[in-house]
Coordinates of C-alpha atoms in Angstrom, one line a residue:
M1 CA 106.9 13.1 -302.2
R2 CA 106.1 14.6 -305.8
L3 CA 104.4 11.3 -306.7
R4 CA 102.1 11.5 -303.4
S5 CA 101.5 15.0 -303.8
L6 CA 100.3 14.0 -307.4
A7 CA 98.1 11.2 -306.0
L8 CA 96.7 13.3 -303.6
S9 CA 95.7 15.9 -306.1
V10 CA 94.2 13.5 -308.6
F11 CA 92.4 12.1 -305.7
S12 CA 91.0 15.1 -304.5
S13 CA 90.0 15.9 -308.4
A14 CA 88.3 12.8 -308.8
L15 CA 86.2 13.0 -305.5
L16 CA 85.1 16.4 -306.8
I17 CA 84.2 15.3 -309.9
G18 CA 82.4 12.4 -308.3
L19 CA 80.5 14.6 -306.3
S20 CA 79.5 16.8 -309.2
S21 CA 78.7 14.5 -311.6
S22 CA 77.5 11.1 -310.0
T23 CA 73.8 10.3 -310.1
P24 CA 72.1 8.0 -308.5
A25 CA 71.6 5.5 -311.0
S26 CA 75.3 5.1 -311.5
A27 CA 76.2 5.6 -307.5
Q28 CA 76.8 2.2 -305.2
E29 CA 74.9 2.4 -302.0
V30 CA 77.2 1.7 -298.9
R31 CA 75.8 0.0 -296.0
G32 CA 76.4 1.0 -292.6
F33 CA 77.6 -0.4 -289.3
A34 CA 77.2 -0.2 -285.7
L35 CA 77.9 3.5 -285.4
D36 CA 77.3 4.5 -282.1
R37 CA 80.5 4.3 -279.6
F38 CA 78.7 5.0 -276.2
D39 CA 78.6 1.7 -274.9
P40 CA 77.0 2.3 -271.3
S41 CA 78.0 0.7 -268.4
E42 CA 76.3 -2.2 -266.6
R43 CA 73.3 -0.9 -264.5
G44 CA 74.3 -0.5 -261.0
S45 CA 77.7 1.6 -261.9
E46 CA 78.0 5.0 -261.0
W47 CA 80.1 6.0 -264.2
F48 CA 78.4 6.3 -267.8
V49 CA 80.8 3.9 -269.2
L50 CA 83.4 2.9 -266.6
D51 CA 82.3 0.4 -263.8
T52 CA 82.5 0.8 -260.3
L53 CA 82.2 -2.7 -259.7
D54 CA 79.6 -3.2 -257.3
L55 CA 79.2 -6.7 -257.3
R56 CA 77.6 -7.4 -254.0
G57 CA 74.8 -9.4 -253.0
T58 CA 72.9 -12.2 -253.9
A59 CA 70.2 -12.1 -256.4
R60 CA 70.7 -8.4 -256.0
P61 CA 68.9 -6.6 -259.4
A62 CA 69.4 -3.4 -261.1
F63 CA 67.6 -1.6 -263.9
G64 CA 67.6 1.8 -265.7
V65 CA 67.4 3.6 -268.6
V66 CA 70.1 6.0 -270.0
G67 CA 69.3 8.6 -272.6
E68 CA 72.0 10.0 -275.3
W69 CA 71.9 12.5 -277.6
A70 CA 75.2 13.2 -280.2
Y71 CA 75.4 15.5 -282.8
K72 CA 77.5 14.8 -286.1
P73 CA 78.8 11.5 -284.7
L74 CA 79.5 10.6 -288.9
V75 CA 80.6 13.4 -291.1
V76 CA 82.6 13.0 -294.7
Y77 CA 85.3 15.1 -295.1
D78 CA 86.9 16.6 -298.5
K79 CA 90.7 15.7 -298.7
S80 CA 92.0 17.8 -301.2
G81 CA 93.6 20.4 -299.5
S82 CA 96.1 20.6 -296.6
D83 CA 93.1 21.1 -294.2
E84 CA 90.1 18.6 -294.4
K85 CA 86.7 20.1 -295.5
E86 CA 83.4 18.7 -293.8
L87 CA 81.4 17.8 -296.9
G88 CA 78.4 16.5 -295.1
S89 CA 76.8 14.9 -292.3
I90 CA 75.5 11.3 -292.8
V91 CA 74.2 11.1 -289.4
E92 CA 73.7 14.8 -287.8
H93 CA 71.6 14.1 -284.7
Q94 CA 71.1 10.6 -283.3
L95 CA 68.9 10.0 -280.1
F96 CA 69.1 6.7 -278.5
V97 CA 67.8 5.2 -275.3
H98 CA 69.6 2.2 -273.7
V99 CA 67.2 0.1 -271.5
G100 CA 68.9 -2.5 -269.4
G101 CA 69.5 -4.5 -266.3
S102 CA 71.7 -6.5 -264.5
I103 CA 71.8 -9.0 -261.4
T104 CA 74.6 -10.0 -259.2
L105 CA 74.8 -13.5 -257.8
A106 CA 77.2 -14.8 -255.3
D107 CA 78.4 -11.6 -254.1
R108 CA 80.9 -12.3 -257.2
I109 CA 79.1 -12.9 -260.5
R110 CA 76.9 -10.5 -262.3
V111 CA 74.9 -10.9 -265.4
G112 CA 73.4 -7.9 -267.6
A113 CA 71.7 -6.9 -270.5
N114 CA 71.4 -3.5 -272.6
L115 CA 69.2 -2.8 -275.6
P116 CA 69.8 0.3 -277.1
I117 CA 67.0 1.7 -279.3
A118 CA 67.7 4.8 -281.8
A119 CA 64.8 6.9 -281.0
Y120 CA 65.4 9.6 -283.7
Q121 CA 68.1 10.0 -286.2
T122 CA 68.5 12.4 -289.1
G123 CA 71.6 13.4 -291.7
Q124 CA 72.0 13.9 -295.2
T125 CA 72.1 11.5 -297.9
L126 CA 75.5 11.9 -299.8
E127 CA 77.3 11.0 -302.8
V128 CA 81.0 10.4 -302.6
N129 CA 83.1 9.2 -305.4
G130 CA 80.6 7.1 -306.8
Q131 CA 79.3 5.8 -303.5
T132 CA 75.8 6.6 -301.7
F133 CA 75.7 7.2 -298.0
R134 CA 72.2 7.4 -297.0
S135 CA 70.6 9.2 -293.7
P136 CA 69.2 6.8 -291.3
D137 CA 65.9 6.7 -289.2
S138 CA 65.0 5.1 -285.9
A139 CA 65.9 1.4 -285.4
L140 CA 66.7 -1.1 -282.8
G141 CA 70.3 -1.5 -281.9
D142 CA 72.2 -4.9 -281.1
L143 CA 71.4 -6.3 -277.8
R144 CA 74.0 -7.1 -275.5
L145 CA 74.6 -9.5 -273.2
S146 CA 77.5 -9.5 -270.7
A147 CA 79.0 -11.6 -267.6
D148 CA 81.6 -10.3 -265.2
L149 CA 83.6 -12.1 -262.2
R150 CA 85.0 -10.2 -259.3
L151 CA 88.5 -11.5 -259.1
V152 CA 89.8 -9.6 -256.1
G153 CA 88.8 -6.6 -253.7
R154 CA 85.4 -5.6 -253.0
Y155 CA 83.4 -2.1 -253.8
G156 CA 84.9 0.4 -251.9
D157 CA 88.0 -0.9 -251.4
P158 CA 91.3 0.9 -252.8
F159 CA 91.6 -1.9 -255.5
T160 CA 88.7 -4.2 -256.9
A161 CA 89.4 -6.1 -260.2
A162 CA 87.1 -8.0 -262.4
L163 CA 87.1 -9.9 -265.7
G164 CA 84.3 -10.0 -268.1
A165 CA 82.7 -10.6 -271.9
S166 CA 80.0 -9.0 -273.8
V167 CA 78.4 -10.8 -276.5
Y168 CA 76.3 -8.2 -279.1
L169 CA 73.4 -10.0 -280.8
P170 CA 72.7 -8.3 -284.3
T171 CA 69.1 -7.6 -283.8
G172 CA 69.8 -3.7 -285.1
D173 CA 69.9 -2.8 -288.8
R174 CA 73.0 -2.5 -290.4
D175 CA 71.5 0.3 -293.1
K176 CA 70.4 2.5 -290.1
Y177 CA 73.8 2.5 -288.7
T178 CA 72.7 0.2 -285.4
S179 CA 74.5 -2.8 -286.2
D180 CA 77.3 -4.7 -288.0
G181 CA 75.0 -7.3 -289.2
N182 CA 76.9 -10.0 -287.5
T183 CA 77.8 -11.0 -283.9
R184 CA 80.4 -9.2 -282.0
V185 CA 82.5 -10.4 -278.9
Q186 CA 84.3 -8.4 -276.3
P187 CA 86.1 -9.8 -273.7
H188 CA 87.2 -7.3 -271.2
L189 CA 89.3 -6.5 -267.9
M190 CA 88.3 -4.0 -265.3
A191 CA 89.6 -2.2 -262.2
A192 CA 88.2 0.3 -259.9
G193 CA 88.7 1.6 -256.4
D194 CA 88.2 4.5 -253.6
I195 CA 90.9 6.1 -251.8
G196 CA 89.2 8.4 -249.4
I197 CA 87.0 10.4 -251.5
F198 CA 89.1 9.7 -254.5
A199 CA 87.7 7.0 -257.0
Y200 CA 88.8 6.3 -260.2
A201 CA 88.1 3.0 -262.7
L202 CA 89.9 1.2 -265.6
K203 CA 88.6 -0.8 -268.8
A204 CA 90.8 -2.6 -271.3
G205 CA 89.7 -5.0 -273.6
F206 CA 89.6 -6.2 -277.3
N207 CA 86.2 -6.0 -279.6
Y208 CA 85.9 -8.7 -282.1
R209 CA 84.2 -7.4 -284.8
P210 CA 84.2 -9.7 -287.9
L211 CA 83.6 -6.8 -290.6
D212 CA 86.4 -6.6 -293.0
E213 CA 85.3 -3.9 -295.5
E214 CA 86.3 -0.3 -296.5
F215 CA 83.5 2.2 -295.3
A216 CA 84.8 5.4 -296.9
Q217 CA 87.9 6.9 -298.3
G218 CA 90.1 3.7 -297.9
K219 CA 90.0 3.1 -294.3
K220 CA 88.6 -0.6 -293.3
L221 CA 86.4 -1.7 -290.4
G222 CA 87.2 -4.3 -288.4
S223 CA 88.3 -5.6 -284.9
E224 CA 89.5 -3.4 -282.4
L225 CA 91.5 -2.8 -279.3
F226 CA 89.5 -0.1 -276.7
G227 CA 90.2 1.1 -273.5
A228 CA 88.9 3.7 -271.0
V229 CA 89.9 5.5 -267.6
S230 CA 88.2 7.9 -265.2
A231 CA 88.9 9.7 -262.3
G232 CA 86.6 11.7 -259.7
L233 CA 85.5 12.6 -256.1
R234 CA 82.8 11.5 -253.8
V235 CA 81.3 14.4 -252.4
A236 CA 77.9 15.1 -250.1
N237 CA 78.5 11.6 -247.8
K238 CA 79.6 9.8 -251.0
K239 CA 76.2 10.1 -252.5
L240 CA 77.7 12.5 -255.3
L241 CA 80.4 11.1 -257.8
I242 CA 81.5 13.8 -260.1
G243 CA 84.1 13.3 -262.4
P244 CA 85.3 13.1 -266.1
E245 CA 85.7 9.8 -268.2
L246 CA 87.8 9.1 -271.1
F247 CA 87.3 6.2 -273.6
A248 CA 88.7 5.6 -277.3
S249 CA 89.2 2.4 -279.7
T250 CA 91.1 1.8 -282.8
V251 CA 90.8 -0.5 -285.7
V252 CA 93.6 -3.2 -285.2
T253 CA 93.2 -5.8 -288.1
D254 CA 94.3 -3.7 -290.9
E255 CA 97.6 -1.2 -290.7
K256 CA 95.9 1.4 -292.8
S257 CA 93.5 1.7 -290.2
F258 CA 95.4 1.2 -287.4
F259 CA 95.5 4.7 -284.9
K260 CA 94.0 6.6 -288.0
K261 CA 91.7 9.2 -287.6
R262 CA 88.4 7.8 -288.8
T263 CA 88.9 4.4 -287.3
T264 CA 90.1 5.8 -283.9
P265 CA 87.4 7.5 -282.3
A266 CA 88.1 8.9 -279.0
E267 CA 85.9 10.9 -276.6
V268 CA 85.9 12.6 -272.9
M269 CA 82.9 13.6 -271.0
L270 CA 82.3 14.8 -267.6
G271 CA 79.4 13.4 -265.5
L272 CA 78.1 13.4 -262.4
H273 CA 75.8 10.6 -260.7
Y274 CA 73.8 11.1 -257.2
T275 CA 72.2 8.2 -255.3
A276 CA 69.2 8.6 -253.1
G277 CA 68.3 5.5 -251.6
D278 CA 67.5 2.9 -254.0
F279 CA 67.6 5.6 -256.8
R280 CA 70.2 7.1 -258.8
V281 CA 70.2 9.9 -261.5
G282 CA 73.2 11.0 -263.6
A283 CA 74.1 13.5 -266.3
G284 CA 77.1 14.1 -268.5
V285 CA 78.1 16.1 -271.6
G286 CA 81.2 15.1 -273.6
T287 CA 83.1 15.7 -277.2
G288 CA 85.4 13.9 -279.5
V289 CA 88.9 14.4 -278.5
F290 CA 90.4 14.7 -281.8
A291 CA 89.6 18.4 -283.8
G292 CA 86.8 18.1 -285.5
S293 CA 85.6 15.1 -283.9
R294 CA 86.7 12.9 -287.3
G295 CA 86.4 9.5 -285.7
W296 CA 83.4 7.5 -287.0
G297 CA 81.2 7.5 -284.4
S298 CA 83.0 10.1 -281.9
P299 CA 80.5 13.4 -282.2
Q300 CA 81.2 17.0 -281.8
V301 CA 78.9 16.9 -278.6
R302 CA 77.1 14.1 -276.8
T303 CA 74.8 14.6 -273.7
L304 CA 73.7 12.1 -271.3
L305 CA 71.1 11.6 -268.9
N306 CA 70.1 8.4 -266.8
L307 CA 67.8 7.3 -264.0
E308 CA 67.9 3.7 -262.5
W309 CA 66.7 1.8 -259.8
I310 CA 69.1 -0.3 -257.5
P311 CA 68.3 -1.8 -253.9
A312 CA 70.7 -0.3 -251.3
Y313 CA 73.0 -2.8 -250.1
S314 CA 73.7 -3.7 -246.5
D315 CA 77.2 -5.4 -246.4
D316 CA 76.7 -9.0 -245.1
R317 CA 79.7 -11.0 -246.3
D318 CA 78.9 -14.1 -244.5
G319 CA 75.4 -14.1 -245.2
D320 CA 74.2 -14.5 -241.5
G321 CA 72.0 -11.6 -241.4
V322 CA 74.4 -9.1 -239.6
P323 CA 75.6 -6.6 -241.9
D324 CA 79.2 -6.1 -241.9
S325 CA 79.2 -2.7 -240.0
E326 CA 77.7 -4.4 -237.2
D327 CA 79.7 -7.9 -237.7
A328 CA 82.6 -8.5 -235.1
C329 CA 83.4 -11.8 -237.5
P330 CA 82.5 -10.8 -240.9
N331 CA 83.9 -13.5 -242.7
E332 CA 82.6 -16.3 -240.3
K333 CA 78.6 -17.2 -240.1
G334 CA 77.1 -16.6 -236.6
V335 CA 74.7 -15.3 -234.6
R336 CA 73.1 -11.6 -233.8
T337 CA 74.0 -10.7 -229.9
G338 CA 73.6 -7.5 -227.9
D339 CA 77.4 -7.5 -227.3
P340 CA 79.3 -5.8 -230.0
K341 CA 82.4 -7.8 -229.4
T342 CA 80.5 -11.2 -230.5
N343 CA 77.7 -10.0 -232.5
G344 CA 77.7 -12.0 -235.5
C345 CA 80.1 -14.6 -234.5
P346 CA 79.5 -18.1 -234.2
A347 CA 78.1 -19.2 -230.8
A348 CA 80.6 -20.1 -228.3
P349 CA 80.3 -22.9 -226.0
P350 CA 79.1 -21.9 -222.4
P351 CA 82.0 -20.9 -220.2
P352 CA 82.6 -22.1 -217.1
P353 CA 80.5 -20.9 -214.2
D354 CA 81.9 -17.7 -212.6
R355 CA 79.1 -16.6 -210.3
D356 CA 80.6 -13.6 -209.1
G357 CA 82.0 -12.5 -212.8
D358 CA 85.2 -11.9 -211.9
G359 CA 86.6 -13.9 -214.8
V360 CA 88.2 -16.8 -212.0
I361 CA 86.0 -19.5 -212.4
D362 CA 84.2 -21.0 -209.5
S363 CA 86.1 -24.1 -209.4
E364 CA 89.2 -21.9 -209.1
D365 CA 87.8 -19.0 -207.0
A366 CA 88.6 -18.7 -203.5
C367 CA 85.9 -16.3 -203.1
V368 CA 83.2 -17.4 -205.3
D369 CA 80.6 -14.8 -204.3
V370 CA 82.8 -11.7 -204.1
P371 CA 84.3 -10.3 -207.4
G372 CA 88.3 -10.3 -206.9
V373 CA 91.5 -10.6 -208.7
R374 CA 93.4 -13.6 -210.1
T375 CA 96.3 -14.5 -207.9
G376 CA 98.8 -17.4 -207.8
D377 CA 97.7 -18.3 -204.4
P378 CA 94.9 -20.6 -204.4
K379 CA 93.6 -19.2 -201.1
T380 CA 93.5 -15.9 -202.4
N381 CA 92.8 -16.4 -206.2
G382 CA 89.7 -14.6 -207.1
C383 CA 89.5 -12.7 -203.8
P384 CA 89.6 -8.9 -203.7
A385 CA 93.0 -7.2 -203.2
D386 CA 94.2 -7.2 -200.1
K387 CA 97.7 -5.9 -199.7
D388 CA 98.8 -6.0 -196.1
G389 CA 97.0 -9.6 -195.8
D390 CA 95.0 -8.5 -192.7
G391 CA 91.5 -9.8 -194.0
V392 CA 90.0 -6.6 -194.9
Y393 CA 90.0 -5.9 -198.4
D394 CA 91.6 -3.2 -199.9
K395 CA 88.4 -1.7 -201.4
D396 CA 87.1 -1.5 -197.5
D397 CA 90.5 -1.1 -195.9
A398 CA 91.0 2.5 -194.6
C399 CA 94.8 1.4 -194.1
P400 CA 95.7 -1.1 -197.1
D401 CA 99.3 -0.9 -196.6
I402 CA 99.0 -1.6 -193.0
P403 CA 98.2 -4.8 -191.1
G404 CA 94.7 -4.3 -189.2
I405 CA 91.7 -5.3 -187.4
K406 CA 88.1 -5.4 -188.7
T407 CA 86.2 -2.4 -187.4
G408 CA 82.5 -1.1 -188.1
D409 CA 83.8 2.3 -188.9
P410 CA 84.7 3.1 -192.5
K411 CA 87.5 5.4 -190.9
T412 CA 89.4 2.9 -189.0
N413 CA 88.5 -0.5 -190.7
G414 CA 91.4 -2.4 -191.2
C415 CA 94.0 -0.3 -189.4
P416 CA 96.0 -1.1 -186.3
A417 CA 94.3 -0.8 -182.8
D418 CA 93.7 2.9 -181.5
K419 CA 91.9 2.5 -178.3
D420 CA 92.0 6.2 -177.4
G421 CA 91.6 7.6 -181.2
D422 CA 94.2 9.8 -181.2
G423 CA 95.9 8.7 -184.6
V424 CA 98.9 6.8 -182.9
Y425 CA 98.1 3.1 -183.1
D426 CA 98.5 1.2 -180.0
K427 CA 101.5 -0.7 -180.7
E428 CA 103.3 2.4 -180.8
D429 CA 101.2 4.7 -178.0
A430 CA 103.1 5.4 -175.1
C431 CA 99.7 6.5 -173.5
V432 CA 97.1 3.8 -174.6
D433 CA 94.2 5.1 -173.1
V434 CA 94.6 9.0 -173.3
P435 CA 94.3 10.7 -176.4
G436 CA 97.8 12.5 -177.2
V437 CA 100.0 13.6 -180.1
K438 CA 102.3 12.0 -182.2
T439 CA 106.1 12.6 -181.4
S440 CA 109.3 10.9 -182.4
D441 CA 109.9 10.2 -178.8
P442 CA 108.6 6.5 -178.1
K443 CA 108.2 7.8 -174.5
T444 CA 105.6 10.2 -175.0
N445 CA 104.3 9.1 -178.8
G446 CA 100.6 8.9 -178.1
C447 CA 100.5 10.9 -174.9
P448 CA 98.8 14.3 -174.3
P449 CA 101.4 17.2 -174.8
D450 CA 103.3 18.5 -171.7
R451 CA 105.7 21.3 -172.8
D452 CA 107.6 21.9 -169.8
K453 CA 107.8 18.1 -169.6
D454 CA 106.9 18.6 -165.8
G455 CA 104.3 15.3 -165.6
I456 CA 101.4 17.2 -166.1
V457 CA 99.6 17.6 -169.7
D458 CA 99.2 21.3 -170.9
T459 CA 95.6 20.7 -170.8
L460 CA 95.8 20.7 -167.1
D461 CA 98.9 22.6 -166.4
A462 CA 98.2 26.1 -165.2
C463 CA 102.1 26.9 -166.2
P464 CA 102.5 24.5 -169.5
D465 CA 105.8 26.4 -170.3
Q466 CA 107.4 26.5 -166.7
P467 CA 107.7 23.0 -164.6
G468 CA 106.3 22.6 -161.6
P469 CA 104.3 20.2 -158.8
S470 CA 100.8 19.2 -159.3
D471 CA 98.2 20.9 -157.1
P472 CA 94.7 20.1 -156.2
D473 CA 94.0 24.1 -157.3
P474 CA 93.7 24.0 -161.1
K475 CA 95.1 27.6 -161.1
K476 CA 98.4 26.4 -159.4
N477 CA 98.4 23.0 -161.0
G478 CA 102.0 22.6 -162.4
C479 CA 103.1 25.8 -161.6
P480 CA 106.5 26.7 -159.7
A481 CA 106.6 28.2 -156.2
A482 CA 107.8 31.3 -157.9
R483 CA 108.2 32.2 -161.5
I484 CA 108.7 35.2 -163.8
E485 CA 105.8 36.0 -165.7
A486 CA 104.2 39.5 -167.3
G487 CA 106.9 41.8 -165.4
Q488 CA 106.5 40.0 -162.1
I489 CA 107.9 37.5 -159.9
K490 CA 104.9 35.9 -159.5
I491 CA 104.1 33.2 -156.2
I492 CA 101.8 30.5 -155.8
Q493 CA 101.4 30.9 -152.1
Q494 CA 100.9 34.3 -150.1
V495 CA 103.3 35.8 -147.7
K496 CA 101.6 35.1 -144.6
F497 CA 101.8 37.8 -141.4
K498 CA 100.8 37.7 -138.1
T499 CA 97.3 39.3 -137.5
N500 CA 97.6 43.4 -137.6
S501 CA 101.4 42.9 -138.0
A502 CA 104.3 43.0 -140.1
T503 CA 105.9 39.9 -138.7
I504 CA 106.4 37.3 -141.5
V505 CA 105.1 33.4 -140.3
E506 CA 105.2 30.3 -142.4
S507 CA 106.3 31.7 -145.5
D508 CA 110.3 30.7 -145.9
T509 CA 109.6 28.1 -148.4
I510 CA 107.6 30.9 -150.8
L511 CA 110.5 33.4 -150.0
N512 CA 113.3 31.0 -150.4
A513 CA 111.4 30.5 -154.1
V514 CA 111.8 34.4 -154.9
L515 CA 115.3 34.6 -153.6
G516 CA 116.0 31.5 -155.8
I517 CA 115.0 33.7 -159.0
L518 CA 116.6 36.7 -157.8
K519 CA 120.1 35.0 -157.5
E520 CA 119.4 33.1 -160.8
H521 CA 118.9 36.3 -162.4
P522 CA 121.3 39.1 -161.6
E523 CA 120.3 40.8 -164.9
I524 CA 117.0 41.8 -162.7
K525 CA 118.4 45.3 -161.3
K526 CA 115.6 46.1 -159.2
I527 CA 112.7 44.6 -157.7
R528 CA 109.6 46.6 -156.0
V529 CA 108.1 44.6 -153.2
E530 CA 104.3 45.6 -152.8
G531 CA 101.9 45.1 -150.0
H532 CA 98.2 45.0 -150.5
T533 CA 95.3 44.8 -147.9
D534 CA 91.7 44.1 -148.2
N535 CA 89.2 47.0 -147.1
T536 CA 88.8 45.7 -143.5
G537 CA 89.9 49.1 -141.2
A538 CA 90.8 52.3 -142.2
A539 CA 92.2 53.0 -145.4
A540 CA 95.3 54.9 -143.6
Y541 CA 95.8 52.1 -141.2
N542 CA 95.8 49.9 -143.8
K543 CA 98.1 51.4 -146.3
Q544 CA 100.6 52.0 -143.2
L545 CA 100.4 48.5 -142.6
S546 CA 101.0 47.5 -146.0
Q547 CA 103.9 49.6 -146.5
K548 CA 105.2 47.9 -143.0
R549 CA 104.6 44.5 -144.7
A550 CA 106.3 45.3 -148.0
A551 CA 109.4 46.5 -146.1
S552 CA 109.7 43.2 -143.8
V553 CA 109.4 41.1 -147.1
A554 CA 112.4 43.4 -148.8
K555 CA 114.4 43.1 -145.2
W556 CA 114.0 39.1 -145.4
L557 CA 115.3 39.4 -148.8
T558 CA 118.4 41.6 -148.0
D559 CA 119.0 39.7 -144.9
H560 CA 119.4 36.8 -147.4
G561 CA 121.6 38.0 -149.1
V562 CA 120.0 40.7 -152.0
E563 CA 121.7 43.7 -152.3
K564 CA 119.7 46.2 -150.7
S565 CA 120.0 48.5 -154.0
R566 CA 117.9 45.7 -155.6
V567 CA 114.9 46.0 -153.7
V568 CA 112.6 48.6 -153.0
A569 CA 109.4 48.5 -150.7
K570 CA 105.6 50.2 -151.5
G571 CA 102.3 49.8 -149.8
W572 CA 99.3 50.4 -151.6
G573 CA 96.8 49.5 -148.9
V574 CA 93.4 49.2 -150.3
E575 CA 93.9 51.0 -153.6
K576 CA 94.8 48.2 -155.8
P577 CA 92.2 45.1 -155.2
I578 CA 92.3 41.9 -157.5
D579 CA 89.0 40.6 -156.2
T580 CA 85.7 41.6 -154.4
N581 CA 85.9 42.8 -151.0
N582 CA 82.5 41.4 -150.6
T583 CA 83.6 38.1 -149.5
E584 CA 86.1 36.3 -147.4
E585 CA 87.7 34.8 -150.2
G586 CA 88.0 37.8 -152.2
R587 CA 89.4 39.7 -149.2
A588 CA 92.1 37.0 -148.3
N589 CA 92.9 37.2 -152.1
N590 CA 93.3 40.9 -151.9
R591 CA 95.6 40.6 -148.8
R592 CA 98.8 39.9 -150.7
V593 CA 102.7 40.6 -151.4
E594 CA 103.4 41.3 -155.0
F595 CA 107.0 41.3 -156.8
H596 CA 107.5 43.8 -159.5
I597 CA 110.4 43.9 -161.7
E598 CA 111.2 47.5 -162.1
E599 CA 114.7 47.1 -163.9
T600 CA 116.8 45.0 -166.2
P601 CA 120.0 46.0 -168.1
D602 CA 120.0 48.7 -170.6
T603 CA 116.2 48.7 -171.9
G604 CA 114.8 48.8 -168.4
A605 CA 112.3 46.2 -169.5
P606 CA 111.7 43.2 -167.5
A607 CA 113.8 40.2 -166.8
K608 CA 113.7 37.3 -169.2
P609 CA 111.8 34.3 -167.8
A610 CA 113.5 32.6 -165.1
K611 CA 115.1 29.1 -165.8
P612 CA 112.5 26.4 -165.4
A613 CA 112.9 24.4 -162.2
K614 CA 113.5 20.9 -162.3
P615 CA 110.0 19.0 -163.1
A616 CA 108.6 16.7 -160.5
K617 CA 108.6 12.8 -161.5
P618 CA 105.5 12.0 -163.1
K619 CA 103.8 9.4 -161.2
K620 CA 103.8 5.9 -162.4
K621 CA 101.0 4.8 -164.4

């Protein structure tokens, strides 16, 4: 350690003495090298240093210019103390313009060129330890020629890789720090990809640099390993890429230079690139990674601007003129069609004829002109569905699950016959010719309703809830001779008397019907027999006659077994007509006997309806 400290002190003292006592006559002039560490990506990339590997197209060109300004890329330091002290900047300001272009061939290979032009350089001429370092001025740089081959993936995939190489021809000036004075060769491997809006790129390689010289302070130049990485986000509909880039290199041909500050320049920069149609613009700013930017060629500040032209690319992998975004067969050359399912696919041989377009070719289609469905039965294959097999296709069949007959009415087409249209098919209808209602009884199913089952349908039955015989009089048809209704025992025939007399004639049948009800309903405690007359004759006489007739009917009932306590007679004369007295028919209706129920047990309410008499047998149809 003491020897090392002593050596450093001696070296520092010698350096200071050299700085103070050296003269131009005795100093040795040092030659420069290719100083600029910014090596722009090929035109067409969306990074400044890294490459997005957009190797698409056939004879697809790209041209562009990158402007670069660097501050203090080459500085000499004093190493005498524990902290290095800046002695001066050999190159303080450096303005480069990189003019380049590329062309992609066969959708996989790209060749390119880049010519750097040092438009402006300035710095200090320094004499250090007997060596003179002169400040450069403007000059050309080394022309770069490159070729790259895409190995896997495509632009925009999660992973794309390419292998390539660059050759740097010594077109620059070594004394102006724009060339090594010999040819450099740089093989490299690149990768890039997009994952959603995230984009990344990688690059690594070897820079063959046949320049085995010390530049300053015992550090040799020579061949290098280099690497770079970038990551960013694609925003604004992927037109804008923004993110950092990091790149570095180190000399590997001399162990004293390997991963040393001076011979290991490293930079990080933040850049953005915006693509608008066929043009792309970009801007970036960066700095050296190590404190003080002490690597040769790594500046304290670097700013970048670029403008390039690259024709917008429409993917057409198979080259058939149909872009991949529209091509249903992107890897097979085909023809353009109006069908998204076949657009860009090879032309298929014409299909066998299928006139109705139902997918069953005509030679197998039992219904060539009617679209249908495929079946295993040659007789129905290609015909419309007919589940019930009645010959009426389901789409037209009002009863698709029940075999029926073809009709002109969409509501009945394909349904079983229903002659009377009552919704009960003829095969189940007990009254085929008469509209009726559906019942669970096969004997009445489809027949008109007959609630009292007297053989007279409700629509014709004057007493639909009490069975009775048929009668030509609509008001009596289906009614029993006597019935309980609305607090009365109603009769369908009048009790007849001799003229101007209370003697009953030809009325046994109707009175027996009343008698039957009273016998069947002992709960009827009292019945009032009312007599009524028309207005013919004197009112007093009529009332007296009506009273006698009521009493005569009451006596007939008691004579035939009805308790006297159950019957009372009342004559009303002309007081309660039910029809007009201006016609013979009306007067005949007013001459009547009525049976009013006065009492039932407990409530005094009318008695419950009479049991229905046995219905008359319906006539055979």
